[in-house]
């Protein structure tokens, strides 16, 4: 990713998977630190006990951590720990988690990431019913930034963009392309030219 996207993007989301909360397993903060990423980045922590990861990812250069609502008993303690580590903080929610489940914590967050797939399966099918949550979140927290992640490709990108989401995370739609940098630029151009962008 470092060499492929260098000079193409200014911000990326790095998926961190522990093999427990999700079945897949990925790299850790040490490998990312050693890669010296040439762009800003956030860590999407698909892990149990996310607080255990904050200091390492801060040391590796992360600016934001995103933890999963489904992995913690008290989100407020997690947001406090992230800020104490010098990070901004977001909460990811799985498709089956409702906006009502998380609304009491929205004021303590910088970002909410809506999962439009079940996490941990690269290239999973997009779940369009998740889009309704964007408008619900806007009603509860108008100033909160909202991202969406999972199964987003050229064929559904503009449908997603039309809902007014702030950040659209694309993985396999870029990295399974023959030329990932060109695929990213094509998707970015689609969103930039979209009315209201």
PDB file of C-alpha atoms in Angstrom:
ATOM      1  CA  UNK A   1       0.000   0.000   0.000  1.00  0.00           C
ATOM      2  CA  UNK A   2       2.777   2.435   0.911  1.00  0.00           C
ATOM      3  CA  UNK A   3       4.373   2.380  -2.534  1.00  0.00           C
ATOM      4  CA  UNK A   4       1.174   1.912  -4.545  1.00  0.00           C
ATOM      5  CA  UNK A   5      -0.682   4.855  -3.004  1.00  0.00           C
ATOM      6  CA  UNK A   6       2.194   7.231  -2.227  1.00  0.00           C
ATOM      7  CA  UNK A   7       1.474  10.590  -3.837  1.00  0.00           C
ATOM      8  CA  UNK A   8      -2.079   9.493  -4.698  1.00  0.00           C
ATOM      9  CA  UNK A   9      -3.869   9.760  -1.342  1.00  0.00           C
ATOM     10  CA  UNK A  10      -3.438  11.965   1.710  1.00  0.00           C
ATOM     11  CA  UNK A  11      -5.398   9.804   4.171  1.00  0.00           C
ATOM     12  CA  UNK A  12      -5.963   6.064   4.551  1.00  0.00           C
ATOM     13  CA  UNK A  13      -7.700   3.715   6.921  1.00  0.00           C
ATOM     14  CA  UNK A  14      -5.662   0.698   8.016  1.00  0.00           C
ATOM     15  CA  UNK A  15      -7.675  -2.359   9.055  1.00  0.00           C
ATOM     16  CA  UNK A  16      -6.367  -4.135  12.145  1.00  0.00           C
ATOM     17  CA  UNK A  17      -7.826  -7.586  12.819  1.00  0.00           C
ATOM     18  CA  UNK A  18      -7.026  -9.827  15.759  1.00  0.00           C
ATOM     19  CA  UNK A  19      -8.416 -13.187  14.635  1.00  0.00           C
ATOM     20  CA  UNK A  20     -10.838 -13.154  17.578  1.00  0.00           C
ATOM     21  CA  UNK A  21     -13.420 -10.401  17.103  1.00  0.00           C
ATOM     22  CA  UNK A  22     -13.179 -11.173  13.382  1.00  0.00           C
ATOM     23  CA  UNK A  23     -11.802 -14.407  11.900  1.00  0.00           C
ATOM     24  CA  UNK A  24      -9.059 -12.712   9.894  1.00  0.00           C
ATOM     25  CA  UNK A  25      -5.748 -11.534  11.281  1.00  0.00           C
ATOM     26  CA  UNK A  26      -3.594  -8.649  10.033  1.00  0.00           C
ATOM     27  CA  UNK A  27      -0.435  -6.701  10.766  1.00  0.00           C
ATOM     28  CA  UNK A  28       0.220  -4.814  13.996  1.00  0.00           C
ATOM     29  CA  UNK A  29       1.406  -1.358  14.932  1.00  0.00           C
ATOM     30  CA  UNK A  30       5.090  -2.314  14.764  1.00  0.00           C
ATOM     31  CA  UNK A  31       4.884  -3.229  11.072  1.00  0.00           C
ATOM     32  CA  UNK A  32       3.043  -0.009  10.298  1.00  0.00           C
ATOM     33  CA  UNK A  33       5.585   2.035  12.265  1.00  0.00           C
ATOM     34  CA  UNK A  34       8.403   0.411  10.303  1.00  0.00           C
ATOM     35  CA  UNK A  35       6.640   1.108   6.982  1.00  0.00           C
ATOM     36  CA  UNK A  36       6.696   4.873   7.684  1.00  0.00           C
ATOM     37  CA  UNK A  37       3.502   5.631   5.817  1.00  0.00           C
ATOM     38  CA  UNK A  38       3.786   8.847   3.762  1.00  0.00           C
ATOM     39  CA  UNK A  39       0.194   9.944   4.417  1.00  0.00           C
ATOM     40  CA  UNK A  40      -2.120  10.506   7.341  1.00  0.00           C
ATOM     41  CA  UNK A  41      -3.908   7.432   8.613  1.00  0.00           C
ATOM     42  CA  UNK A  42      -6.344   5.983  11.078  1.00  0.00           C
ATOM     43  CA  UNK A  43      -6.496   2.500  12.581  1.00  0.00           C
ATOM     44  CA  UNK A  44      -9.795   0.629  12.273  1.00  0.00           C
ATOM     45  CA  UNK A  45      -9.494  -1.732  15.225  1.00  0.00           C
ATOM     46  CA  UNK A  46     -11.516  -4.876  14.568  1.00  0.00           C
ATOM     47  CA  UNK A  47     -10.196  -6.278  17.819  1.00  0.00           C
ATOM     48  CA  UNK A  48     -11.140  -7.234  21.334  1.00  0.00           C
ATOM     49  CA  UNK A  49      -9.792  -4.945  24.077  1.00  0.00           C
ATOM     50  CA  UNK A  50      -9.117  -1.973  21.764  1.00  0.00           C
ATOM     51  CA  UNK A  51      -7.670   0.196  24.550  1.00  0.00           C
ATOM     52  CA  UNK A  52      -4.658  -2.135  24.642  1.00  0.00           C
ATOM     53  CA  UNK A  53      -3.766  -0.960  21.126  1.00  0.00           C
ATOM     54  CA  UNK A  54      -3.950   2.810  21.527  1.00  0.00           C
ATOM     55  CA  UNK A  55      -0.438   3.633  22.713  1.00  0.00           C
ATOM     56  CA  UNK A  56       1.177   1.424  20.078  1.00  0.00           C
ATOM     57  CA  UNK A  57      -0.788   2.929  17.240  1.00  0.00           C
ATOM     58  CA  UNK A  58      -0.138   6.446  18.475  1.00  0.00           C
ATOM     59  CA  UNK A  59       3.579   5.621  18.487  1.00  0.00           C
ATOM     60  CA  UNK A  60       3.246   4.264  14.945  1.00  0.00           C
ATOM     61  CA  UNK A  61       1.769   7.564  13.753  1.00  0.00           C
ATOM     62  CA  UNK A  62      -1.986   7.007  13.764  1.00  0.00           C
ATOM     63  CA  UNK A  63      -4.067  10.153  14.158  1.00  0.00           C
ATOM     64  CA  UNK A  64      -7.367   8.436  14.871  1.00  0.00           C
ATOM     65  CA  UNK A  65      -8.492   5.074  16.214  1.00  0.00           C
ATOM     66  CA  UNK A  66     -11.854   3.544  15.457  1.00  0.00           C
ATOM     67  CA  UNK A  67     -13.070   0.860  17.849  1.00  0.00           C
ATOM     68  CA  UNK A  68     -16.108  -1.388  17.528  1.00  0.00           C
ATOM     69  CA  UNK A  69     -19.097  -0.786  19.754  1.00  0.00           C
ATOM     70  CA  UNK A  70     -19.639  -4.535  19.864  1.00  0.00           C
ATOM     71  CA  UNK A  71     -16.285  -5.199  21.558  1.00  0.00           C
ATOM     72  CA  UNK A  72     -16.618  -3.007  24.646  1.00  0.00           C
ATOM     73  CA  UNK A  73     -18.867  -2.847  27.689  1.00  0.00           C
ATOM     74  CA  UNK A  74     -18.486   0.910  28.260  1.00  0.00           C
ATOM     75  CA  UNK A  75     -17.674   3.046  25.193  1.00  0.00           C
ATOM     76  CA  UNK A  76     -17.158   6.139  27.356  1.00  0.00           C
ATOM     77  CA  UNK A  77     -14.050   4.663  29.001  1.00  0.00           C
ATOM     78  CA  UNK A  78     -12.663   3.799  25.566  1.00  0.00           C
ATOM     79  CA  UNK A  79     -13.103   7.315  24.220  1.00  0.00           C
ATOM     80  CA  UNK A  80     -11.414   8.762  27.304  1.00  0.00           C
ATOM     81  CA  UNK A  81      -8.474   6.366  26.900  1.00  0.00           C
ATOM     82  CA  UNK A  82      -8.086   7.302  23.236  1.00  0.00           C
ATOM     83  CA  UNK A  83      -7.962  11.005  24.032  1.00  0.00           C
ATOM     84  CA  UNK A  84      -5.499  10.412  26.856  1.00  0.00           C
ATOM     85  CA  UNK A  85      -3.287   8.676  24.283  1.00  0.00           C
ATOM     86  CA  UNK A  86      -3.452  11.780  22.070  1.00  0.00           C
ATOM     87  CA  UNK A  87      -5.781  10.309  19.459  1.00  0.00           C
ATOM     88  CA  UNK A  88      -9.085  11.355  17.996  1.00  0.00           C
ATOM     89  CA  UNK A  89     -11.654   8.601  18.243  1.00  0.00           C
ATOM     90  CA  UNK A  90     -14.385   6.986  16.227  1.00  0.00           C
ATOM     91  CA  UNK A  91     -16.809   4.157  16.846  1.00  0.00           C
ATOM     92  CA  UNK A  92     -17.594   1.502  14.245  1.00  0.00           C
ATOM     93  CA  UNK A  93     -20.939  -0.271  14.308  1.00  0.00           C
ATOM     94  CA  UNK A  94     -21.801  -3.568  12.687  1.00  0.00           C
ATOM     95  CA  UNK A  95     -24.808  -3.835  10.355  1.00  0.00           C
ATOM     96  CA  UNK A  96     -27.075  -5.304  13.037  1.00  0.00           C
ATOM     97  CA  UNK A  97     -26.313  -2.525  15.561  1.00  0.00           C
ATOM     98  CA  UNK A  98     -28.929   0.231  15.525  1.00  0.00           C
ATOM     99  CA  UNK A  99     -28.334   3.967  15.818  1.00  0.00           C
ATOM    100  CA  UNK A 100     -30.459   3.917  18.975  1.00  0.00           C
ATOM    101  CA  UNK A 101     -27.959   1.490  20.523  1.00  0.00           C
ATOM    102  CA  UNK A 102     -25.152   4.057  20.292  1.00  0.00           C
ATOM    103  CA  UNK A 103     -26.894   7.441  20.497  1.00  0.00           C
ATOM    104  CA  UNK A 104     -25.997   8.086  24.143  1.00  0.00           C
ATOM    105  CA  UNK A 105     -22.272   8.120  23.249  1.00  0.00           C
ATOM    106  CA  UNK A 106     -22.375  10.228  20.083  1.00  0.00           C
ATOM    107  CA  UNK A 107     -21.421  13.460  21.862  1.00  0.00           C
ATOM    108  CA  UNK A 108     -18.141  11.919  23.010  1.00  0.00           C
ATOM    109  CA  UNK A 109     -17.055  10.812  19.518  1.00  0.00           C
ATOM    110  CA  UNK A 110     -15.346  12.504  16.590  1.00  0.00           C
ATOM    111  CA  UNK A 111     -16.572   9.984  14.049  1.00  0.00           C
ATOM    112  CA  UNK A 112     -18.928   7.063  13.493  1.00  0.00           C
ATOM    113  CA  UNK A 113     -18.064   4.367  10.964  1.00  0.00           C
ATOM    114  CA  UNK A 114     -21.039   2.412   9.640  1.00  0.00           C
ATOM    115  CA  UNK A 115     -20.121  -1.078   8.533  1.00  0.00           C
ATOM    116  CA  UNK A 116     -21.960  -1.954   5.329  1.00  0.00           C
ATOM    117  CA  UNK A 117     -20.643  -5.532   5.490  1.00  0.00           C
ATOM    118  CA  UNK A 118     -20.057  -7.908   8.354  1.00  0.00           C
ATOM    119  CA  UNK A 119     -16.449  -7.096   9.273  1.00  0.00           C
ATOM    120  CA  UNK A 120     -13.464  -9.323   8.709  1.00  0.00           C
ATOM    121  CA  UNK A 121     -14.299 -10.677   5.244  1.00  0.00           C
ATOM    122  CA  UNK A 122     -12.427  -8.860   2.491  1.00  0.00           C
ATOM    123  CA  UNK A 123     -14.597  -8.278  -0.563  1.00  0.00           C
ATOM    124  CA  UNK A 124     -17.909  -9.025   1.206  1.00  0.00           C
ATOM    125  CA  UNK A 125     -21.239  -8.016  -0.337  1.00  0.00           C
ATOM    126  CA  UNK A 126     -22.574  -4.519   0.337  1.00  0.00           C
ATOM    127  CA  UNK A 127     -25.659  -4.304   2.589  1.00  0.00           C
ATOM    128  CA  UNK A 128     -27.740  -1.349   1.295  1.00  0.00           C
ATOM    129  CA  UNK A 129     -30.068  -1.293   4.315  1.00  0.00           C
ATOM    130  CA  UNK A 130     -27.224   0.302   6.300  1.00  0.00           C
ATOM    131  CA  UNK A 131     -27.636   3.532   4.306  1.00  0.00           C
ATOM    132  CA  UNK A 132     -30.738   4.472   6.294  1.00  0.00           C
ATOM    133  CA  UNK A 133     -28.529   4.911   9.366  1.00  0.00           C
ATOM    134  CA  UNK A 134     -26.822   7.949   7.841  1.00  0.00           C
ATOM    135  CA  UNK A 135     -29.937  10.098   8.045  1.00  0.00           C
ATOM    136  CA  UNK A 136     -30.704   8.762  11.525  1.00  0.00           C
ATOM    137  CA  UNK A 137     -27.237   9.727  12.749  1.00  0.00           C
ATOM    138  CA  UNK A 138     -27.577  13.211  11.267  1.00  0.00           C
ATOM    139  CA  UNK A 139     -30.733  13.750  13.312  1.00  0.00           C
ATOM    140  CA  UNK A 140     -29.048  12.706  16.551  1.00  0.00           C
ATOM    141  CA  UNK A 141     -25.660  14.383  15.948  1.00  0.00           C
ATOM    142  CA  UNK A 142     -25.645  16.916  13.081  1.00  0.00           C
ATOM    143  CA  UNK A 143     -21.976  17.845  13.515  1.00  0.00           C
ATOM    144  CA  UNK A 144     -20.558  14.331  13.704  1.00  0.00           C
ATOM    145  CA  UNK A 145     -18.557  13.027  10.763  1.00  0.00           C
ATOM    146  CA  UNK A 146     -19.908   9.771   9.363  1.00  0.00           C
ATOM    147  CA  UNK A 147     -18.032   7.149   7.398  1.00  0.00           C
ATOM    148  CA  UNK A 148     -19.157   3.975   5.700  1.00  0.00           C
ATOM    149  CA  UNK A 149     -17.033   0.915   5.061  1.00  0.00           C
ATOM    150  CA  UNK A 150     -17.533  -2.317   3.190  1.00  0.00           C
ATOM    151  CA  UNK A 151     -18.502  -3.605  -0.232  1.00  0.00           C
ATOM    152  CA  UNK A 152     -18.342  -0.201  -1.920  1.00  0.00           C
ATOM    153  CA  UNK A 153     -17.375  -0.242  -5.597  1.00  0.00           C
ATOM    154  CA  UNK A 154     -18.016   1.765  -8.761  1.00  0.00           C
ATOM    155  CA  UNK A 155     -21.508   0.318  -9.204  1.00  0.00           C
ATOM    156  CA  UNK A 156     -22.808   1.530  -5.811  1.00  0.00           C
ATOM    157  CA  UNK A 157     -20.499   4.455  -5.022  1.00  0.00           C
ATOM    158  CA  UNK A 158     -22.860   7.206  -6.156  1.00  0.00           C
ATOM    159  CA  UNK A 159     -25.794   5.680  -4.280  1.00  0.00           C
ATOM    160  CA  UNK A 160     -23.676   5.858  -1.125  1.00  0.00           C
ATOM    161  CA  UNK A 161     -22.458   9.389  -1.884  1.00  0.00           C
ATOM    162  CA  UNK A 162     -26.025  10.576  -2.446  1.00  0.00           C
ATOM    163  CA  UNK A 163     -26.850   9.906   1.219  1.00  0.00           C
ATOM    164  CA  UNK A 164     -24.458  12.624   2.409  1.00  0.00           C
ATOM    165  CA  UNK A 165     -21.844  10.495   4.124  1.00  0.00           C
ATOM    166  CA  UNK A 166     -18.521  12.257   4.877  1.00  0.00           C
ATOM    167  CA  UNK A 167     -16.031   9.416   4.332  1.00  0.00           C
ATOM    168  CA  UNK A 168     -16.328   6.419   2.026  1.00  0.00           C
ATOM    169  CA  UNK A 169     -13.852   3.608   2.700  1.00  0.00           C
ATOM    170  CA  UNK A 170     -13.028   1.387  -0.266  1.00  0.00           C
ATOM    171  CA  UNK A 171     -10.788  -1.671   0.009  1.00  0.00           C
ATOM    172  CA  UNK A 172     -11.198  -4.419  -2.577  1.00  0.00           C
ATOM    173  CA  UNK A 173     -12.706  -1.947  -5.059  1.00  0.00           C
ATOM    174  CA  UNK A 174      -9.252  -0.360  -5.195  1.00  0.00           C
ATOM    175  CA  UNK A 175      -6.746  -3.042  -4.274  1.00  0.00           C
ATOM    176  CA  UNK A 176      -8.206  -5.828  -6.409  1.00  0.00           C
ATOM    177  CA  UNK A 177      -7.938  -3.589  -9.476  1.00  0.00           C
ATOM    178  CA  UNK A 178      -5.097  -4.089 -11.943  1.00  0.00           C
ATOM    179  CA  UNK A 179      -3.960  -0.524 -11.247  1.00  0.00           C
ATOM    180  CA  UNK A 180      -5.029   0.419  -7.679  1.00  0.00           C
ATOM    181  CA  UNK A 181      -3.899   4.047  -7.957  1.00  0.00           C
ATOM    182  CA  UNK A 182      -5.923   4.547 -11.142  1.00  0.00           C
ATOM    183  CA  UNK A 183      -8.941   2.806  -9.574  1.00  0.00           C
ATOM    184  CA  UNK A 184      -8.786   5.137  -6.573  1.00  0.00           C
ATOM    185  CA  UNK A 185      -8.491   8.211  -8.769  1.00  0.00           C
ATOM    186  CA  UNK A 186     -11.474   7.082 -10.851  1.00  0.00           C
ATOM    187  CA  UNK A 187     -13.622   6.613  -7.726  1.00  0.00           C
ATOM    188  CA  UNK A 188     -12.481   9.944  -6.319  1.00  0.00           C
ATOM    189  CA  UNK A 189     -13.384  11.700  -9.579  1.00  0.00           C
ATOM    190  CA  UNK A 190     -16.855  10.134  -9.499  1.00  0.00           C
ATOM    191  CA  UNK A 191     -17.512  11.460  -5.999  1.00  0.00           C
ATOM    192  CA  UNK A 192     -15.945  14.873  -6.642  1.00  0.00           C
ATOM    193  CA  UNK A 193     -18.140  15.440  -9.711  1.00  0.00           C
ATOM    194  CA  UNK A 194     -21.260  14.260  -7.903  1.00  0.00           C
ATOM    195  CA  UNK A 195     -23.802  17.083  -7.290  1.00  0.00           C
ATOM    196  CA  UNK A 196     -23.436  18.433  -3.770  1.00  0.00           C
ATOM    197  CA  UNK A 197     -19.913  17.077  -3.292  1.00  0.00           C
TER     198      UNK A 197
END
